[in-house]
Amino acid sequence: MTEQPKYRLKVGLATCGIAGGAAKVYRALEEKLEGSSIPLERTGCIGMCYNEPLVEVIEADGQSYLYGNLEPEDSTRIVEQHIGEGKPVTELLVLGRGSETDDPSYFSRQKRILLKNSGHIDPEEIDSYIAADGYEGLKRALTSMTPEEVIAEIESSGLRGRGGAGFPTHLKWSLTRKAEGEQKYIVCNADEGDPGAFMDRSILEGDTHSVLEGMLIAGFAIGASVGYVYIRAEYPLAIRRLQIAIRQAEERGLLGENILGSGFKFEVFIREGAGAFVCGEETALLMSIEGKRGMPRFRPPFPAEKGLFGCPTSINNVETFANVPRILHQGAAAYSSLGTAESKGTKVFALAGKIKRGGLIEIPMGTTINEIVFDIGGGISTGKPFKAVQTGGPSGGCIPADLGDTPVDYESLKKIGAIMGSGGLLVMDEETCMVDVARYFLTFTREESCGKCTFCRTGTNQMLKILEGITEGEGREEDVDTLIEMAEKIKAGSLCGLGQTAPNPVLTTIKYFRDEYDAHVREKYCPAKKCKALIDYTIIEDACTGCTVCARQCPVDAISGAKKEPHLIDQDACIRCGLCTNSCKFDAITVTSMPKGEDELCHR
Amino acid sequence: MEADLKADLKSLAEEQPLYALKEIVMRHEGQKGAAIPILQDIQGVFGYISPEMLQRAGEFSGIPVNDLYSIVTFYAQFRLEPIGKNLIQICHGTACHLAGAEKITESLQFETKAPAGKTSEDGLFTLEKVACLGCCSLAPVMTINEETFGHLSPDGVRKVIRETRKISSAEKSREEVTS
Ligand SMILES: Cc1cc2nc3c(=O)[nH]c(=O)nc-3n(C[C@H](O)[C@H](O)[C@H](O)COP(=O)(O)O)c2cc1C
Ligand code: FES
C-alpha cells in the first residue's frame, strides 16, 4: 500500500469553473506542485458557482478547506503557506475551519444526493466513480433482481420525471416493458432547452457515469439493448466526458455484451442536438434522432408504444436517470423518506439572477422559495427588495415574493400557476420589469415554435407584438384582456407542450403584477426603469465634473458640453444604450421614468 | 466527432475539400438517421455548409438533397455562410437577459459594425446570440472563440473588441507579408 498523501488538491473544472478562470488556476497549481507528490485532481462543479474558481485542499485526516474567487497568483500562497507550512490561507477560504464568510449555510440547507459526487470525484475516471459506490445500483439490479422488481422499486421510491412534467417514472417504464416489440430503446433527454438553466449539463459534466448507470438500469428494467443520449451540441465538455465514460464503461464490461455475467447487453450512442428548443419535446426529439425535422406529433401513440424507429421507447431526463442508481443502491425507502407526500426525493436547481450566492443547488422537495432565496442564496445581490422568482423557463411562471412560503413540489407550484420545470430558478429584484420578462420569454417561444400549429405559430407572434407595443409605450387599455384571451386559445389549440405552456410567463406576470402592465399602458411608465421607450437618461448638473468621458462613449454623439462644464444629453438623439451611465465614474447620470401625468405637470 | 479526427479532416479539407467531404459522409455509412450527424460533421470541419456542399453530401450519401435542405433550414445550429475570423457568442439566457444582455449586444454591434447574427464587412467578427452558457453567476457573459468573458459591461466589451481587433489586424498583415 502506498502512503496516504498529506494533502490532496481538487480544482472544479466544469463549464462554470473554466469560465471563471479555473483552468488558469489549475495550470498555476500544476507548475507550483511540480516534482512534489501532492496529487492535483480535476473535478466537476463544486456547486458554489458564485465563488469560482474554486480549489479544495483536503488534509490526510479528511479535513477539507475550500478556497474561492482565486486568481492564478493565489496558488503560490496556497501551496507555500497551506501545503508548505500547514497554515490555511484564511482570507481566501470560503468554506472550512477558519473561514470567515457566512457561506456555510449555502451547503448546510441543501441535501446533496445527486450532486454528492459532483465536485468530489474525477468524472473522467471510472475508478473514481466506482470508489464512490458507482455501479453498485446496477450490480444489485442485475445480480439479485428481476426487471419487474426493479420497476417496483422505482415505484415505491416515488420517483417522478425531472424533465418538467413530473410523470411517474415507473409507469413509463412498465408501459414500455409491456409494449409489444423485439427491439426497444432507452433515450436520455439531455437537450436542456430552458435558456436559463444548466443542471443537466453540470450533472453530465460532474458525474457522467451516474447517468449511464441510470440508463443501463432502465434498459434492464424495460428490456432494451440500445440507448441514445440526445445532447445539445452547445455542450462540448459534457459530450466529451460522455464519450470518455462510454469508452471506459465498455472497457470494464459495464457496457456491451453479457454485462456483469448476467446475459444483459446494452450499448449507448450519443446524438447531438442541432439547436431547436422544440426538440426537447419527446416526439420531436425522436424525429430528430431519426434524422428529420424535429416536429412534435400527436400522442397517442405514446413513445412507450411507438417511439424511436417505430419501436417502444422510454425517454427520460438526465436528472431522472441520475436518481436511479441512488434509489437502487440505497433502497426506495431511504429515497422516499425525503420530500413531500406527492413529490419524493430532491430537486436540483440552477439558482441565478439577482442573488448573492448563485450556483448549482439541490434541495429536498418541499423546501420553500424563501428558504432557497434567503437561507441558501443569501438574499438579493443588489440589496434591493426581492420581487419574484421564475421557474420552468419559457414554459413556467413568475412567483411573487409574497408567495415565498410556497413549498417547491409539483402540486404546490402548479396551484399558483407556476411549474417545477426542469430546474431553472431565476431570482428577480425591484429593478426587473415584469412586462419585459414576459416579452423576453415570448420572444424565445415565438422564435422556437416549429410552425406546425397555427395557434402556436401566429398566436405567439401576435401576443409578442402586443407586449412589444406595451413596452414601447404604445399599449392600449384593452391589450391586457386581449393577451389573456389569446393565451387561453393558444393553450387549447396547440399540439405540444411548447404552445400549451408558452403563454404561462405572460399569464402569471399579469396575474401577480397587473399594476406594472397598467403603469406601462395607462401612464406610459416603467416602474423598474427598464423599457427603453419609457425612460430618459439625464445628467445631474451638480455631480457632473465635465470629464467628457460620456460624450466620447456616446455612439450617436448625443452628449454635448465644454470640458469641465456640466454636460447635457439631447433627448431626441439619445438611443438609450446606457453606455454613458456605464462609463461615468461620478454617478452623475440617472435613469428616470416618469408617469405620464406627472411628466406633463413638470413640463407645464 | 473526436478532436483528433476533426483536426485531420480539417487539414485534408484545405488540400482536397471534396475528398474530405466524401470521407465525412462515408464515416456514417449504414448509420440509422445519419443526415443530421453528417451535416454536423461537415459544419464542424468546414465551419459552415454551402449549397455546393449540400449537393455533394446528397450525392455521396444517397439522402435526397431536399431532405438535407429542409434540415439545415430548420435547425438553428447550421450556418449557411462562412463565419468571420472571430466568433462572438453573446448569452441571451434568462440570467444574462436580466443582467442586461441586450445592452451588451448593442454595444458589440456598435463596436464591431456587425449586425446581430451576421458577420462584419471586414470579416473580422461574427455576432451570434445564444442561450445559457452555463455560468449564470458571471452574467452577462459572452465567449470569443470559446474563451469566456463574464461580468460584462457595455463599455468593457468595447475595450475587449478593440484588443481583439488589434491582434487580428496584426495577424492579417503578417499573413499578407508572408504570402
Ligand atoms: C417544448 C418542450 C421542451 C422540452 N424540453 C425538455 C428538455 O430540454 N429536457 C427534458 O428533459 N425534457 C424536456 N421536455 C419534456 C419532454 O417532452 C419529456 O417529457 C421528458 O424528457 C420526459 O422525461 P422525464 O419523464 O424523465 O421527465 C420538453 C417538453 C416540451 C413540450
Ligand atoms: S443565462 Fe447566460 S450564462 Fe446562463
Coordinates of N, CA and C in Angstrom, one line a residue, chain A residues 377-527:
Chain A
G377 N -29.4 31.1 -0.8 CA -28.9 32.1 -1.8 C -28.4 33.3 -1.1
G378 N -28.6 33.5 0.2 CA -28.1 34.7 0.9 C -28.8 36.0 0.5
G379 N -30.0 35.9 -0.1 CA -30.7 37.1 -0.4 C -30.3 37.8 -1.7
I380 N -30.8 39.0 -1.9 CA -30.7 39.7 -3.2 C -29.3 40.3 -3.3
S381 N -28.7 40.1 -4.5 CA -27.3 40.6 -4.6 C -27.3 42.2 -4.7
T382 N -28.3 42.8 -5.2 CA -28.3 44.2 -5.4 C -28.6 45.0 -4.1
G383 N -29.1 44.3 -3.1 CA -29.6 45.0 -1.9 C -31.0 45.5 -2.0
K384 N -31.6 45.5 -3.2 CA -32.9 46.0 -3.5 C -33.9 44.9 -3.0
P385 N -35.2 45.3 -2.8 CA -36.2 44.3 -2.4 C -36.3 43.1 -3.4
F386 N -36.6 42.0 -2.8 CA -36.9 40.7 -3.6 C -38.3 40.9 -4.2
K387 N -38.4 40.6 -5.5 CA -39.6 40.8 -6.2 C -40.3 39.5 -6.6
A388 N -39.6 38.6 -7.2 CA -40.2 37.4 -7.7 C -39.1 36.3 -8.0
V389 N -39.6 35.1 -8.2 CA -38.7 34.1 -8.8 C -39.4 33.5 -10.0
Q390 N -38.7 33.0 -11.0 CA -39.3 32.4 -12.1 C -38.7 31.0 -12.2
T391 N -39.7 30.0 -12.3 CA -39.2 28.7 -12.5 C -39.8 28.1 -13.8
G392 N -39.2 27.1 -14.4 CA -39.7 26.5 -15.6 C -39.4 27.2 -16.9
G393 N -38.6 28.3 -16.8 CA -38.2 28.9 -18.1 C -39.4 29.4 -18.9
P394 N -39.3 29.2 -20.2 CA -40.3 29.7 -21.1 C -41.7 29.0 -21.0
S395 N -41.7 27.9 -20.3 CA -43.0 27.2 -20.0 C -43.5 27.5 -18.6
G396 N -42.8 28.2 -17.9 CA -43.1 28.4 -16.5 C -43.7 29.7 -16.1
G397 N -43.7 30.0 -14.8 CA -44.3 31.2 -14.4 C -43.5 32.0 -13.4
C398 N -44.0 33.2 -13.1 CA -43.3 34.0 -12.1 C -44.1 33.9 -10.8
I399 N -43.3 33.7 -9.7 CA -43.9 33.6 -8.4 C -43.6 34.9 -7.6
P400 N -44.6 35.7 -7.2 CA -44.2 36.9 -6.5 C -43.7 36.6 -5.1
A401 N -42.9 37.6 -4.6 CA -42.3 37.5 -3.3 C -43.2 37.1 -2.2
D402 N -44.5 37.7 -2.3 CA -45.4 37.4 -1.1 C -45.9 36.0 -1.1
L403 N -45.6 35.2 -2.2 CA -45.9 33.7 -2.1 C -44.6 32.9 -1.8
G404 N -43.7 33.6 -1.2 CA -42.4 33.0 -0.9 C -42.5 31.8 0.0
D405 N -43.6 31.6 0.7 CA -43.7 30.5 1.6 C -44.1 29.2 0.8
T406 N -44.4 29.3 -0.4 CA -44.8 28.2 -1.2 C -43.7 27.1 -1.2
P407 N -44.1 25.9 -0.8 CA -43.1 24.8 -0.9 C -42.8 24.4 -2.4
V408 N -41.6 24.0 -2.7 CA -41.3 23.6 -4.0 C -41.6 22.1 -4.1
D409 N -42.8 21.8 -4.6 CA -43.1 20.5 -5.0 C -44.1 20.6 -6.2
Y410 N -44.3 19.5 -7.0 CA -45.1 19.6 -8.2 C -46.4 20.3 -8.0
E411 N -47.2 19.8 -7.0 CA -48.6 20.3 -6.9 C -48.6 21.7 -6.4
S412 N -47.8 22.1 -5.4 CA -47.9 23.4 -4.8 C -47.6 24.5 -5.9
L413 N -46.6 24.2 -6.7 CA -46.2 25.1 -7.7 C -47.3 25.3 -8.8
K414 N -47.9 24.1 -9.1 CA -48.9 24.2 -10.1 C -50.1 25.0 -9.7
K415 N -50.4 24.8 -8.4 CA -51.6 25.5 -7.8 C -51.5 27.1 -8.0
I416 N -50.2 27.6 -7.9 CA -50.1 29.0 -8.1 C -49.8 29.5 -9.5
G417 N -49.9 28.5 -10.4 CA -49.8 28.9 -11.8 C -48.4 28.7 -12.4
A418 N -47.5 28.3 -11.5 CA -46.1 28.1 -12.0 C -45.9 26.6 -12.2
I419 N -44.7 26.2 -12.6 CA -44.4 24.7 -12.7 C -43.0 24.5 -12.1
M420 N -42.8 23.2 -11.7 CA -41.5 22.8 -11.3 C -40.4 23.1 -12.4
G421 N -40.8 22.7 -13.6 CA -39.8 22.9 -14.7 C -38.7 21.9 -14.5
S422 N -37.7 22.2 -15.3 CA -36.5 21.3 -15.3 C -35.5 21.7 -14.3
G423 N -35.6 22.9 -13.7 CA -34.7 23.3 -12.7 C -34.1 24.7 -12.8
G424 N -34.6 25.5 -13.7 CA -34.1 26.9 -13.7 C -34.8 27.7 -12.6
L425 N -34.1 28.4 -11.8 CA -34.7 29.2 -10.8 C -34.1 30.6 -10.8
L426 N -34.8 31.6 -11.4 CA -34.3 32.9 -11.6 C -34.8 33.9 -10.5
V427 N -34.0 34.6 -9.9 CA -34.4 35.5 -8.8 C -34.4 36.9 -9.4
M428 N -35.5 37.6 -9.1 CA -35.7 39.0 -9.6 C -35.9 40.0 -8.5
D429 N -35.3 41.1 -8.7 CA -35.5 42.2 -7.7 C -36.3 43.3 -8.3
E430 N -36.4 44.4 -7.5 CA -37.3 45.5 -7.9 C -36.9 46.1 -9.3
E431 N -35.7 45.9 -9.7 CA -35.2 46.5 -10.9 C -35.6 45.7 -12.1
T432 N -36.3 44.6 -11.9 CA -36.7 43.7 -13.0 C -38.1 44.1 -13.5
C433 N -38.2 44.4 -14.8 CA -39.5 44.8 -15.3 C -40.3 43.5 -15.7
M434 N -41.4 43.3 -15.1 CA -42.1 42.0 -15.3 C -42.7 41.9 -16.7
V435 N -43.1 43.1 -17.3 CA -43.6 43.1 -18.7 C -42.4 42.7 -19.6
D436 N -41.3 43.2 -19.3 CA -40.1 42.8 -20.1 C -39.8 41.3 -20.0
V437 N -39.9 40.8 -18.8 CA -39.7 39.4 -18.6 C -40.7 38.5 -19.5
A438 N -41.9 38.9 -19.5 CA -42.9 38.2 -20.3 C -42.5 38.4 -21.8
R439 N -42.1 39.5 -22.2 CA -41.7 39.8 -23.6 C -40.5 38.9 -23.9
Y440 N -39.6 38.8 -23.0 CA -38.4 38.0 -23.2 C -38.7 36.6 -23.5
F441 N -39.5 36.0 -22.7 CA -39.9 34.6 -22.9 C -40.7 34.4 -24.1
L442 N -41.5 35.3 -24.4 CA -42.4 35.1 -25.6 C -41.5 35.3 -26.9
T443 N -40.5 36.2 -26.9 CA -39.6 36.3 -28.0 C -39.0 34.9 -28.2
F444 N -38.6 34.3 -27.2 CA -38.0 33.0 -27.3 C -39.0 31.9 -27.9
T445 N -40.2 31.8 -27.3 CA -41.1 30.8 -27.8 C -41.6 31.1 -29.2
R446 N -41.7 32.4 -29.6 CA -42.1 32.7 -30.9 C -41.1 32.2 -31.9
E447 N -39.8 32.5 -31.5 CA -38.7 32.1 -32.3 C -38.6 30.5 -32.5
E448 N -38.9 29.8 -31.4 CA -38.7 28.4 -31.4 C -40.0 27.6 -31.8
S449 N -41.1 28.2 -31.9 CA -42.3 27.5 -32.4 C -41.9 26.8 -33.7
C450 N -42.3 25.5 -33.9 CA -41.9 24.8 -35.1 C -42.8 25.2 -36.2
G451 N -43.9 25.8 -35.9 CA -44.8 26.3 -37.0 C -45.9 25.4 -37.4
K452 N -45.9 24.2 -36.8 CA -46.9 23.2 -37.2 C -48.4 23.7 -36.8
C453 N -48.6 24.2 -35.6 CA -49.9 24.5 -35.2 C -50.1 26.0 -35.4
T454 N -51.2 26.4 -36.0 CA -51.5 27.8 -36.3 C -51.5 28.7 -35.0
F455 N -52.2 28.1 -34.0 CA -52.4 28.9 -32.8 C -51.0 29.3 -32.2
C456 N -50.1 28.3 -32.2 CA -48.8 28.5 -31.6 C -48.0 29.4 -32.5
R457 N -48.0 29.2 -33.8 CA -47.2 30.0 -34.7 C -47.7 31.5 -34.7
T458 N -48.9 31.7 -35.1 CA -49.3 33.1 -35.2 C -49.7 33.7 -33.9
G459 N -50.2 32.8 -33.0 CA -50.7 33.4 -31.7 C -49.5 33.9 -30.9
T460 N -48.4 33.2 -30.8 CA -47.3 33.7 -30.1 C -46.8 35.0 -30.7
N461 N -46.8 35.1 -32.0 CA -46.4 36.2 -32.7 C -47.3 37.5 -32.4
Q462 N -48.6 37.2 -32.4 CA -49.5 38.4 -32.1 C -49.3 38.8 -30.6
M463 N -49.2 37.8 -29.7 CA -49.0 38.2 -28.3 C -47.7 39.0 -28.1
L464 N -46.7 38.6 -28.8 CA -45.4 39.3 -28.7 C -45.6 40.7 -29.3
K465 N -46.3 40.9 -30.4 CA -46.5 42.2 -30.9 C -47.1 43.1 -29.9
I466 N -48.2 42.6 -29.2 CA -48.9 43.4 -28.2 C -47.9 43.8 -27.0
L467 N -47.1 42.8 -26.6 CA -46.2 43.0 -25.5 C -45.1 44.0 -25.9
E468 N -44.7 43.9 -27.1 CA -43.7 44.9 -27.6 C -44.3 46.3 -27.6
G469 N -45.6 46.4 -28.0 CA -46.3 47.7 -28.0 C -46.3 48.2 -26.6
I470 N -46.7 47.4 -25.7 CA -46.8 47.9 -24.3 C -45.4 48.4 -23.8
T471 N -44.4 47.6 -24.0 CA -43.1 48.1 -23.5 C -42.6 49.3 -24.3
E472 N -43.1 49.6 -25.5 CA -42.7 50.7 -26.2 C -43.6 51.9 -26.0
G473 N -44.5 51.8 -25.1 CA -45.4 52.9 -24.7 C -46.6 53.1 -25.7
E474 N -46.9 52.0 -26.4 CA -48.0 52.1 -27.4 C -49.2 51.3 -26.9
G475 N -49.1 50.8 -25.6 CA -50.1 49.9 -25.1 C -51.5 50.6 -25.1
R476 N -52.5 49.8 -25.4 CA -53.9 50.3 -25.3 C -54.6 49.6 -24.1
E477 N -55.6 50.2 -23.7 CA -56.4 49.8 -22.5 C -56.8 48.3 -22.6
E478 N -57.2 47.9 -23.8 CA -57.8 46.5 -24.0 C -56.7 45.5 -24.1
D479 N -55.4 45.9 -24.2 CA -54.3 44.9 -24.5 C -54.2 43.8 -23.6
V480 N -54.3 44.1 -22.3 CA -54.1 43.0 -21.3 C -55.2 41.9 -21.4
D481 N -56.4 42.4 -21.6 CA -57.5 41.4 -21.8 C -57.3 40.6 -23.0
T482 N -56.9 41.3 -24.1 CA -56.6 40.5 -25.3 C -55.6 39.5 -25.1
L483 N -54.5 39.8 -24.4 CA -53.4 38.9 -24.1 C -54.0 37.6 -23.4
I484 N -54.8 37.9 -22.4 CA -55.4 36.8 -21.6 C -56.2 35.9 -22.5
E485 N -57.0 36.5 -23.3 CA -57.9 35.7 -24.2 C -57.1 34.9 -25.2
M486 N -56.1 35.5 -25.8 CA -55.3 34.8 -26.8 C -54.5 33.7 -26.1
A487 N -54.0 33.9 -24.9 CA -53.3 32.9 -24.1 C -54.1 31.6 -24.0
E488 N -55.4 31.8 -23.6 CA -56.2 30.6 -23.4 C -56.4 29.9 -24.8
K489 N -56.5 30.6 -25.8 CA -56.7 30.0 -27.1 C -55.5 29.2 -27.6
I490 N -54.3 29.8 -27.4 CA -53.1 29.1 -27.7 C -52.9 27.8 -26.9
K491 N -53.2 27.9 -25.6 CA -53.1 26.8 -24.8 C -53.9 25.6 -25.3
A492 N -55.2 26.0 -25.7 CA -56.1 24.9 -26.1 C -55.8 24.4 -27.5
G493 N -55.2 25.3 -28.4 CA -55.1 24.9 -29.8 C -53.8 24.4 -30.2
S494 N -52.9 24.1 -29.2 CA -51.5 23.6 -29.6 C -51.4 22.2 -29.3
L495 N -50.7 21.5 -30.2 CA -50.5 20.1 -30.1 C -49.5 19.7 -29.0
C496 N -48.4 20.4 -28.9 CA -47.4 20.0 -27.9 C -47.2 21.0 -26.8
G497 N -46.4 20.6 -25.8 CA -46.2 21.4 -24.6 C -45.6 22.8 -24.9
L498 N -45.0 23.0 -26.0 CA -44.4 24.3 -26.3 C -45.5 25.3 -26.4
G499 N -46.5 25.1 -27.2 CA -47.6 26.0 -27.4 C -48.5 26.0 -26.1
Q500 N -48.7 24.8 -25.6 CA -49.6 24.7 -24.4 C -49.1 25.5 -23.2
T501 N -47.8 25.7 -23.1 CA -47.2 26.4 -22.0 C -46.7 27.8 -22.3
A502 N -46.5 28.1 -23.6 CA -45.9 29.3 -23.9 C -46.5 30.6 -23.3
P503 N -47.8 30.6 -23.1 CA -48.4 31.8 -22.5 C -48.2 31.9 -21.0
N504 N -47.7 30.8 -20.4 CA -47.6 30.9 -18.9 C -46.8 32.1 -18.3
P505 N -45.7 32.4 -18.9 CA -45.0 33.6 -18.4 C -45.8 34.9 -18.5
V506 N -46.6 35.0 -19.5 CA -47.5 36.2 -19.7 C -48.6 36.1 -18.6
L507 N -49.2 35.0 -18.5 CA -50.4 34.9 -17.6 C -50.0 35.1 -16.2
T508 N -48.9 34.5 -15.8 CA -48.5 34.7 -14.3 C -48.1 36.1 -14.1
T509 N -47.4 36.8 -15.0 CA -47.0 38.2 -14.7 C -48.2 39.1 -14.7
I510 N -49.2 38.8 -15.5 CA -50.4 39.6 -15.5 C -51.1 39.3 -14.1
K511 N -51.2 38.0 -13.8 CA -51.9 37.7 -12.5 C -51.3 38.4 -11.3
Y512 N -50.0 38.4 -11.2 CA -49.4 38.9 -10.0 C -48.8 40.3 -10.1
F513 N -48.7 40.8 -11.3 CA -48.1 42.1 -11.5 C -48.9 43.0 -12.4
R514 N -50.2 42.9 -12.3 CA -51.1 43.6 -13.2 C -50.8 45.1 -13.1
D515 N -50.4 45.6 -11.9 CA -50.2 47.0 -11.8 C -49.1 47.5 -12.7
E516 N -48.1 46.6 -12.9 CA -47.0 47.0 -13.8 C -47.4 47.2 -15.2
Y517 N -48.3 46.2 -15.7 CA -48.8 46.3 -17.0 C -49.6 47.6 -17.1
D518 N -50.5 47.9 -16.1 CA -51.3 49.1 -16.1 C -50.4 50.4 -16.2
A519 N -49.3 50.4 -15.4 CA -48.4 51.5 -15.4 C -47.9 51.8 -16.8
H520 N -47.5 50.7 -17.5 CA -47.0 50.8 -18.9 C -48.1 51.3 -19.8
V521 N -49.3 50.8 -19.7 CA -50.3 51.1 -20.6 C -50.9 52.5 -20.3
R522 N -51.3 52.7 -19.1 CA -52.0 53.9 -18.8 C -51.1 55.1 -18.6
E523 N -50.0 54.9 -18.0 CA -49.2 56.1 -17.6 C -47.9 56.2 -18.4
K524 N -47.7 55.2 -19.3 CA -46.5 55.1 -20.2 C -45.3 55.2 -19.3
Y525 N -45.3 54.4 -18.2 CA -44.4 54.5 -17.2 C -43.8 53.1 -16.8
C526 N -42.5 52.9 -16.8 CA -41.9 51.6 -16.4 C -41.3 51.7 -15.0
P527 N -42.0 51.1 -14.0 CA -41.6 51.3 -12.7 C -40.1 50.8 -12.4

